[in-house]
Coordinates of C-alpha atoms in Angstrom, one line a residue:
Q23 CA 91.6 95.2 126.8
V24 CA 89.0 94.2 124.1
Q25 CA 89.9 90.5 122.6
L26 CA 88.7 88.5 119.8
V27 CA 89.2 84.9 120.4
E28 CA 88.2 82.5 117.4
S29 CA 87.6 78.9 116.4
G30 CA 86.7 76.7 114.0
G31 CA 87.9 77.0 110.8
G32 CA 90.6 73.8 108.9
L33 CA 90.2 71.6 106.1
V34 CA 87.3 70.8 104.2
Q35 CA 85.7 69.1 100.8
P36 CA 84.2 71.4 97.8
G37 CA 80.7 71.0 99.1
G38 CA 80.8 70.9 102.7
S39 CA 80.1 73.0 105.5
L40 CA 82.3 74.2 108.9
K41 CA 81.3 76.7 111.3
L42 CA 83.0 79.7 112.4
S43 CA 83.0 80.8 116.4
C44 CA 83.8 84.2 117.2
A45 CA 84.1 85.3 120.7
V46 CA 84.8 88.9 122.5
S47 CA 86.0 89.8 125.8
G48 CA 87.1 92.7 127.7
T49 CA 83.4 94.7 126.5
R50 CA 80.1 93.7 125.5
F51 CA 78.6 93.1 122.3
S52 CA 76.3 96.1 122.3
A53 CA 75.6 99.3 120.4
A54 CA 78.6 97.4 117.7
T55 CA 78.6 95.7 115.0
M56 CA 80.8 91.8 114.3
G57 CA 81.5 90.0 111.2
W58 CA 84.0 88.1 109.3
F59 CA 86.3 89.5 106.3
R60 CA 88.5 87.0 104.6
Q61 CA 91.8 87.3 102.6
A62 CA 92.9 84.4 100.3
P63 CA 97.1 84.6 99.0
G64 CA 97.4 88.5 96.7
K65 CA 94.2 89.3 97.7
Q66 CA 92.7 92.6 99.7
R67 CA 91.1 91.4 102.7
E68 CA 87.5 91.5 102.0
L69 CA 84.1 91.4 104.0
V70 CA 82.1 88.3 104.5
A71 CA 79.4 89.0 106.6
T72 CA 78.4 91.2 109.6
V73 CA 75.2 91.5 112.1
T74 CA 74.9 93.9 114.4
S75 CA 73.8 94.0 118.3
G76 CA 70.2 94.9 116.9
G77 CA 70.2 91.9 114.5
T78 CA 70.6 93.1 111.2
T79 CA 72.8 91.3 108.2
D80 CA 75.1 92.0 105.5
Y81 CA 76.4 89.5 103.0
A82 CA 79.0 89.9 100.6
N83 CA 77.6 88.6 97.2
S84 CA 79.4 85.5 97.0
V85 CA 78.3 83.7 100.1
E86 CA 74.5 85.7 100.0
G87 CA 72.9 82.1 100.5
R88 CA 75.0 80.1 101.3
F89 CA 77.0 81.8 104.9
T90 CA 74.5 82.6 107.2
I91 CA 75.6 84.2 110.2
S92 CA 74.3 85.0 113.5
G93 CA 74.9 87.2 117.3
N94 CA 74.3 86.5 120.6
N95 CA 74.4 89.6 122.4
A96 CA 74.3 87.6 125.6
K97 CA 77.0 86.3 125.0
S98 CA 78.7 88.5 123.1
T99 CA 79.9 86.0 120.2
V100 CA 79.0 86.0 116.4
D101 CA 79.4 82.4 115.0
L102 CA 79.6 82.0 110.8
Q103 CA 77.9 79.2 108.9
M104 CA 79.5 77.9 106.2
N105 CA 77.1 75.9 103.8
D106 CA 78.3 74.8 99.8
L107 CA 81.7 75.5 100.4
K108 CA 83.6 76.4 97.4
P109 CA 87.6 76.4 96.9
E110 CA 87.3 79.9 95.9
D111 CA 86.4 80.6 99.6
T112 CA 89.8 79.2 100.2
A113 CA 91.2 82.4 102.7
V114 CA 92.4 83.6 106.5
Y115 CA 89.3 84.6 108.3
Y116 CA 89.1 87.7 110.5
C117 CA 86.5 88.6 113.0
N118 CA 86.1 91.7 114.1
F119 CA 84.4 93.8 116.3
R120 CA 82.8 97.7 115.4
R121 CA 81.5 100.6 117.6
K122 CA 81.1 103.5 116.2
V123 CA 79.5 104.9 119.8
T124 CA 81.5 106.0 122.6
P125 CA 83.6 103.8 123.2
T126 CA 84.2 103.6 119.9
M127 CA 86.6 100.4 118.8
T128 CA 87.9 98.2 116.2
V129 CA 89.6 95.2 116.8
W130 CA 90.2 92.4 115.1
G131 CA 91.0 88.4 115.6
Q132 CA 93.8 87.0 114.5
G133 CA 92.8 84.9 112.3
V134 CA 91.7 81.4 110.9
Q135 CA 92.0 79.5 107.8
V136 CA 89.6 78.0 105.3
T137 CA 91.1 75.9 103.2
V138 CA 88.1 73.8 100.5
S139 CA 90.0 71.8 98.6
S140 CA 89.2 67.8 97.0

């Protein structure tokens, strides 16, 4: 069974930094994309950043230049370094694993809370 284990998150003041980590078990980070999505209260879940097992990254415009995503194929992990956090970054952050080739799968983590407040 493929599972995602998330860590990090918490409460931080505006301008502060946090790091989220996600580890996949039951499969390897190969021929796949891992990333982070977030959902604020009353809003739809949105993409934050993704990284392919080949190292290609993609960011939402709202976090470009502030957040950095990195993947480790050997450890099957992905990290999201979040700097210069803003109150509008407050949300539940979900790790995602997606593979479009056999064996295809889409897996979600349970989510971690990130709160940016003074």
